[in-house]
Coordinates of N, CA and C and ligand atoms in Angstrom, one line a residue:
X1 N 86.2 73.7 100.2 CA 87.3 74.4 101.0 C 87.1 75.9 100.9
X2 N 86.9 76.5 102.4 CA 87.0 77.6 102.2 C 88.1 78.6 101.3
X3 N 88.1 79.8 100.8 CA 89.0 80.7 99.9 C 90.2 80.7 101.0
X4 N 89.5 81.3 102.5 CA 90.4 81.8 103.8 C 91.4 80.9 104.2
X5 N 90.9 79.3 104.0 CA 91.5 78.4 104.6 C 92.8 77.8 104.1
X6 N 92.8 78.0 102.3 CA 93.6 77.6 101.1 C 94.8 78.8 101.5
X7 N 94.1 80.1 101.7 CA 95.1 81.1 101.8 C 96.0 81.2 102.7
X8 N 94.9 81.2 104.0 CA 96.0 80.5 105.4 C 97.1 79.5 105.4
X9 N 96.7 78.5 104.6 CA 97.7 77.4 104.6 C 98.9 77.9 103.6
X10 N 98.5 78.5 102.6 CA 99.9 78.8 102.0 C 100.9 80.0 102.3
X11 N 100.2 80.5 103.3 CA 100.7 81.3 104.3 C 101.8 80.4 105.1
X12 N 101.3 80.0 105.9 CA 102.0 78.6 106.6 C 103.2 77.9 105.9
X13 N 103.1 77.9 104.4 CA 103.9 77.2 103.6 C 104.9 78.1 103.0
X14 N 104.8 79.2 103.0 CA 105.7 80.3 103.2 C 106.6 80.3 104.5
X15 N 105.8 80.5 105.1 CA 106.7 80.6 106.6 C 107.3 79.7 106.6
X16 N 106.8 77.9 106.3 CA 107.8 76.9 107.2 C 108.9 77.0 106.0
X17 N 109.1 77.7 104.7 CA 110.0 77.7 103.9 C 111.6 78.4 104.2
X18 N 110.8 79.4 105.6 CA 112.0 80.1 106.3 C 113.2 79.4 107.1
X19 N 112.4 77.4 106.9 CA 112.9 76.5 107.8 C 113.9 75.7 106.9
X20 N 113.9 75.9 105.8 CA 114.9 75.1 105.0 C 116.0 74.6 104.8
X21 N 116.7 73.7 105.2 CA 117.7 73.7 105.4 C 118.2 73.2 103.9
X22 N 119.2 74.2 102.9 CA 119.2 73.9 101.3 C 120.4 74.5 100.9
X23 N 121.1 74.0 101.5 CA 123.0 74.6 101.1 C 123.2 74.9 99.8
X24 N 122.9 73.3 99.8 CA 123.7 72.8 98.5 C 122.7 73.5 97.0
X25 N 121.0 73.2 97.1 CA 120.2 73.6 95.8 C 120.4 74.9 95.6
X26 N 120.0 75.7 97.2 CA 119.3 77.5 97.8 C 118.5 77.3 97.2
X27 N 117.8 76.0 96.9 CA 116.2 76.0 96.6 C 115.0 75.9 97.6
X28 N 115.0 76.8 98.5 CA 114.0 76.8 99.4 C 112.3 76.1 99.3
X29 N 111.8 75.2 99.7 CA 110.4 74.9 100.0 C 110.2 74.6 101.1
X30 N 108.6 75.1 101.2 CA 107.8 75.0 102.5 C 106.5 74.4 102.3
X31 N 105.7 73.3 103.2 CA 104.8 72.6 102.9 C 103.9 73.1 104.3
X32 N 102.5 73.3 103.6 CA 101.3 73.0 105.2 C 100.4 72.5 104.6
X33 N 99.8 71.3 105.4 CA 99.4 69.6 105.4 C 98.0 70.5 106.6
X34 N 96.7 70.3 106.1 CA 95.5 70.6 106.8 C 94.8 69.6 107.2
X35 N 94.7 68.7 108.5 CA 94.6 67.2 109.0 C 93.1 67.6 109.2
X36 N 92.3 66.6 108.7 CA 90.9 66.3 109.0 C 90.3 66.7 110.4
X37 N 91.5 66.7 111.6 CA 91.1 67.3 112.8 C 91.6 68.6 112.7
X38 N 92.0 69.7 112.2 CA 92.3 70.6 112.0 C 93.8 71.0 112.4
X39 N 94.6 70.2 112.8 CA 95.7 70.5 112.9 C 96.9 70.6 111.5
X40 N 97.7 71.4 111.3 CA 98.5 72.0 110.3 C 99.4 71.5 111.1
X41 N 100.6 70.7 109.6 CA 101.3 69.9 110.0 C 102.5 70.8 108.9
X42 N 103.5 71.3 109.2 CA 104.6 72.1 108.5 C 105.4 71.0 108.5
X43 N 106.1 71.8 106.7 CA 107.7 71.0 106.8 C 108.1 71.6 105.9
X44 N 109.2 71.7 105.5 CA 110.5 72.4 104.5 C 111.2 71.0 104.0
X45 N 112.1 71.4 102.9 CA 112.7 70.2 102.4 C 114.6 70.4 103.3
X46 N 115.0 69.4 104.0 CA 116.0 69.0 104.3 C 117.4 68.3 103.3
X47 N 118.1 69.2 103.0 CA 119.0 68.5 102.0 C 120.2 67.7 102.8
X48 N 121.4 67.0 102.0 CA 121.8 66.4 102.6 C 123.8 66.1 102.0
X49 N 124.5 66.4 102.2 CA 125.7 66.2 101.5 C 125.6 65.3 100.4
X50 N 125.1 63.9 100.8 CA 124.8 62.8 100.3 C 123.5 63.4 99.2
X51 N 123.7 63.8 98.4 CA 122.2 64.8 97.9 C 121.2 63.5 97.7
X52 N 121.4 62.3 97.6 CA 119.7 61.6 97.3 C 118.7 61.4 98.5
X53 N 119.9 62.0 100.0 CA 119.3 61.5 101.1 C 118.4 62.6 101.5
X54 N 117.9 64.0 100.6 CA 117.4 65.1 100.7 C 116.1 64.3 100.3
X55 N 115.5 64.9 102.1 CA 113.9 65.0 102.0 C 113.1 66.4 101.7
X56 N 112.3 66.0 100.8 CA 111.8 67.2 100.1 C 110.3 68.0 101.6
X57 N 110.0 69.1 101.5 CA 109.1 69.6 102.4 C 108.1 69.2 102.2
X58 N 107.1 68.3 101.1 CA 105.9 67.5 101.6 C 106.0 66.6 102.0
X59 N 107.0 65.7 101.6 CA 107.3 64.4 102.6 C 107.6 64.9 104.4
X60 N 108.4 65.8 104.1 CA 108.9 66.4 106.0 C 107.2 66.0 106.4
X61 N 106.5 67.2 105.9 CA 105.1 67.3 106.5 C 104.4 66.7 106.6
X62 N 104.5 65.5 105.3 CA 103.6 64.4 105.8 C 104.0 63.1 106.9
X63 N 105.2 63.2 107.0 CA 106.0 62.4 108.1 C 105.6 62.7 109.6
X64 N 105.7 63.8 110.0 CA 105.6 65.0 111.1 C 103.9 64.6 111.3
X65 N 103.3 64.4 110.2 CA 101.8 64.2 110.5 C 102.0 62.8 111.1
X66 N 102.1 62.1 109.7 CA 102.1 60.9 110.3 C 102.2 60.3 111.8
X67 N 103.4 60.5 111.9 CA 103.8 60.5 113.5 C 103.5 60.6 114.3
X68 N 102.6 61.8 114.5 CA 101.6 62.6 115.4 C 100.2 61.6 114.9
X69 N 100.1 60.8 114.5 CA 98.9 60.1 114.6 C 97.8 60.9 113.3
X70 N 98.1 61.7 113.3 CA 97.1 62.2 111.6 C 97.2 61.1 110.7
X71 N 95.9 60.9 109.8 CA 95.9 60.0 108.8 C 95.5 60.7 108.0
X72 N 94.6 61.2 107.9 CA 93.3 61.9 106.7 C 93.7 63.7 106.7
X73 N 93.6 64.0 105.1 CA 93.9 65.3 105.2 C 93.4 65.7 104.2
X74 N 92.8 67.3 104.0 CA 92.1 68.0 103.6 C 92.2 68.9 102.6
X75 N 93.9 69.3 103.0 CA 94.5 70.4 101.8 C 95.8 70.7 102.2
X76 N 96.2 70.6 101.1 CA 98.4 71.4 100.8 C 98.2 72.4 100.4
X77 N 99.5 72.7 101.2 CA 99.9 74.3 100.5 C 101.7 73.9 100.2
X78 N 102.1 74.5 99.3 CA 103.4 74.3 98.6 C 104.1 75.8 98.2
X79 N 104.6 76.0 99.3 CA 105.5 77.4 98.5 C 106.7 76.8 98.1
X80 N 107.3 77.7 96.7 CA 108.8 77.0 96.2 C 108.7 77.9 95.2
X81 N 110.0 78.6 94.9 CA 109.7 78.9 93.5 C 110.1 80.4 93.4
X82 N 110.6 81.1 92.4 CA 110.8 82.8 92.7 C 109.6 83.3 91.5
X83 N 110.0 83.1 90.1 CA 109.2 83.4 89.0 C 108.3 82.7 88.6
X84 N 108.4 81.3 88.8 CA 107.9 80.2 89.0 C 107.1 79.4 90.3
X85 N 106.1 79.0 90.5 CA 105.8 78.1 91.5 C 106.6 77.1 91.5
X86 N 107.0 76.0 92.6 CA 107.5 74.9 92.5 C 106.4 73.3 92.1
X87 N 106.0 72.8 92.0 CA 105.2 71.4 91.7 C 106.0 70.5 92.6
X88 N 105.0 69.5 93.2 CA 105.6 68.7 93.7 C 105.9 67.5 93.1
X89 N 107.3 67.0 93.0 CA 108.2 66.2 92.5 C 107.3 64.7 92.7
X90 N 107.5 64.1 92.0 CA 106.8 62.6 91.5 C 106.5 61.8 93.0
X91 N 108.0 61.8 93.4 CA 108.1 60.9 94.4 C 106.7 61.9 95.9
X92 N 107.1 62.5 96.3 CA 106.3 63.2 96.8 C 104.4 63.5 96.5
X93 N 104.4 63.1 94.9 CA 103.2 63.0 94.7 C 102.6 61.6 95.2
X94 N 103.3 60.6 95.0 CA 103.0 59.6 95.9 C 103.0 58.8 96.8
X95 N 103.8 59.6 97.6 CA 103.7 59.9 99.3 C 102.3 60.1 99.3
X96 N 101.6 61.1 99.2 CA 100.7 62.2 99.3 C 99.4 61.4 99.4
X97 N 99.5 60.4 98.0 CA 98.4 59.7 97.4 C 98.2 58.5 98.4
X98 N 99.2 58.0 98.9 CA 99.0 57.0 100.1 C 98.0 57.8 101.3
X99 N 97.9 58.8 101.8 CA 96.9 59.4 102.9 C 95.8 60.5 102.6
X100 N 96.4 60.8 101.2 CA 95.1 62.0 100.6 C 94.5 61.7 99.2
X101 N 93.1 61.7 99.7 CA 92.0 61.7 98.7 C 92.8 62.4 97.0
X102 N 91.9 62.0 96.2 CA 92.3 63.0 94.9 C 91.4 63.8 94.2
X103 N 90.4 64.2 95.4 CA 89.7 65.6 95.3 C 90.8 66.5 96.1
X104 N 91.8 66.0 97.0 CA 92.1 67.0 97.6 C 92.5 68.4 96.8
X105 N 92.6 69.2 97.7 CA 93.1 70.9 97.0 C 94.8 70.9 97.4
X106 N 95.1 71.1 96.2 CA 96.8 71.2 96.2 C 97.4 72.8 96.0
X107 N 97.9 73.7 96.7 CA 97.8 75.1 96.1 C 99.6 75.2 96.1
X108 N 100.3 75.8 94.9 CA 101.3 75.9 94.7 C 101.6 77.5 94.8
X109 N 102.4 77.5 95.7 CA 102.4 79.6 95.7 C 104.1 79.2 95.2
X110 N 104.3 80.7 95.0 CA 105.9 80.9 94.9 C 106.3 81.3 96.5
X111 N 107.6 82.0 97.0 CA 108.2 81.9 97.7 C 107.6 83.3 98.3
X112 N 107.3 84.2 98.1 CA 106.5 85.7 98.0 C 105.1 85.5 97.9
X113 N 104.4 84.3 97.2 CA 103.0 84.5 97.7 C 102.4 84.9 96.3
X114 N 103.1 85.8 95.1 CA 103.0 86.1 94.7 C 102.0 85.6 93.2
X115 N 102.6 84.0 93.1 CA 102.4 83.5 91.8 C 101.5 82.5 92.6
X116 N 100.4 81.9 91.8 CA 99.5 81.0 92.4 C 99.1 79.8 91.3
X117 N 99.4 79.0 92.2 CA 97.9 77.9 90.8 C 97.7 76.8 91.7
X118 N 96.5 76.6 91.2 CA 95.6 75.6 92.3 C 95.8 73.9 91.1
X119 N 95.5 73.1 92.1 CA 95.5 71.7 91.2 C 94.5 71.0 92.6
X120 N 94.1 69.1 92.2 CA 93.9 68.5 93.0 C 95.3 67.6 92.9
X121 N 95.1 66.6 94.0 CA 95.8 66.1 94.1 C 95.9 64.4 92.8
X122 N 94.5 64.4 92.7 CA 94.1 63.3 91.3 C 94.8 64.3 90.2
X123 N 94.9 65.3 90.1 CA 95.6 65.9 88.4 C 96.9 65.8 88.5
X124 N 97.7 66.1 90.0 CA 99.1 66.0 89.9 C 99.4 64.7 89.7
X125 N 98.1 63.7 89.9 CA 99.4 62.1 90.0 C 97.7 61.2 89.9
X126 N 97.4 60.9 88.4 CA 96.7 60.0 87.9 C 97.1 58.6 87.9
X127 N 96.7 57.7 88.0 CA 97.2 56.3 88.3 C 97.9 55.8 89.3
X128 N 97.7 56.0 90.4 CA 98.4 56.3 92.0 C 98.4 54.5 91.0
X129 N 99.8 54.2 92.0 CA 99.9 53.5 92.6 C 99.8 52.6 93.7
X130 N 99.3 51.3 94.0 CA 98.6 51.2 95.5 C 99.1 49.1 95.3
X131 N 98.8 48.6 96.8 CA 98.7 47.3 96.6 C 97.8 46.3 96.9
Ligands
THU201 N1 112.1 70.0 96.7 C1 111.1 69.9 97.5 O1 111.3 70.2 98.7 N2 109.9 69.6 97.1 C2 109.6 69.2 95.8 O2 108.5 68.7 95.5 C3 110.6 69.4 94.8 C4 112.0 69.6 95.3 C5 113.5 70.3 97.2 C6 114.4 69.2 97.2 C7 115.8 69.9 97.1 O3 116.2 70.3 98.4 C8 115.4 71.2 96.3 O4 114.0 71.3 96.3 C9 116.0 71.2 94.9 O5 115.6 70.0 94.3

């Protein structure tokens, strides 16, 4: 994976974080999903009065893909976070694992771009689940 491409994407994951809809946390995240055809699939996390019915912004993104016919994907970007990056939360790690490899590149920025750290998607979530 190119350096430009990882960077672009969490670019993207910044921006769709501007989409958040997070009353209730003010925990803003933004996700970009890099589809084997090159299309970037955004999403933010959607919260919800009913707070368990809140979809987090990699699931948004990977749904949005989904839908649109994307199967296979290349690389995440994950902004969340002020001092801290955000990680993506369990459930969401195995979303992820159902349509991406675990060489993929998982890049966690903060909400500014500012803070960075790279993972695959096999270190976030060893022992995928499957049937
Ligand atoms: N959130 C995400 O969007 N992604 C994650 O992986 C972790 C948590 C959202 C859900 C909720 O709207 C807010 O962050 C606080 O939990």
């Amino acid at each position: 994976m190119e350096k430009t491409a990882l960077e672009d994407l969490a670019r993207e994951a910044m921006e769709a974080s501007r989409q958040a809809y997070a009353p209730y946390s003010r925990f803003k995240v933004g996700a970009a999903l890099l589809a084997e055809d090159g299309r970037v699939f955004t999403g933010c996390n959607v919260e919800n009065a009913s707070y368990g019915l809140t979809n987090c912004a990699e699931r948004t993104a990977v749904f949005k893909a989904v839908s649109e016919g994307a199967r296979r994907f290349t690389a995440l970007a994950i902004a969340g976070g002020e001092g801290e990056v955000a990680l993506p939360c369990g459930a969401c790690r195995q979303v992820l694992a159902e349509f991406c490899p675990p060489e993929m590149p998982v890049r966690c920025v903060t909400l500014n771009g500012s803070g960075v750290r790279d993972f695959t998607l096999g270190e976030l979530l060893p022992g995928v689940f499957r049937l």
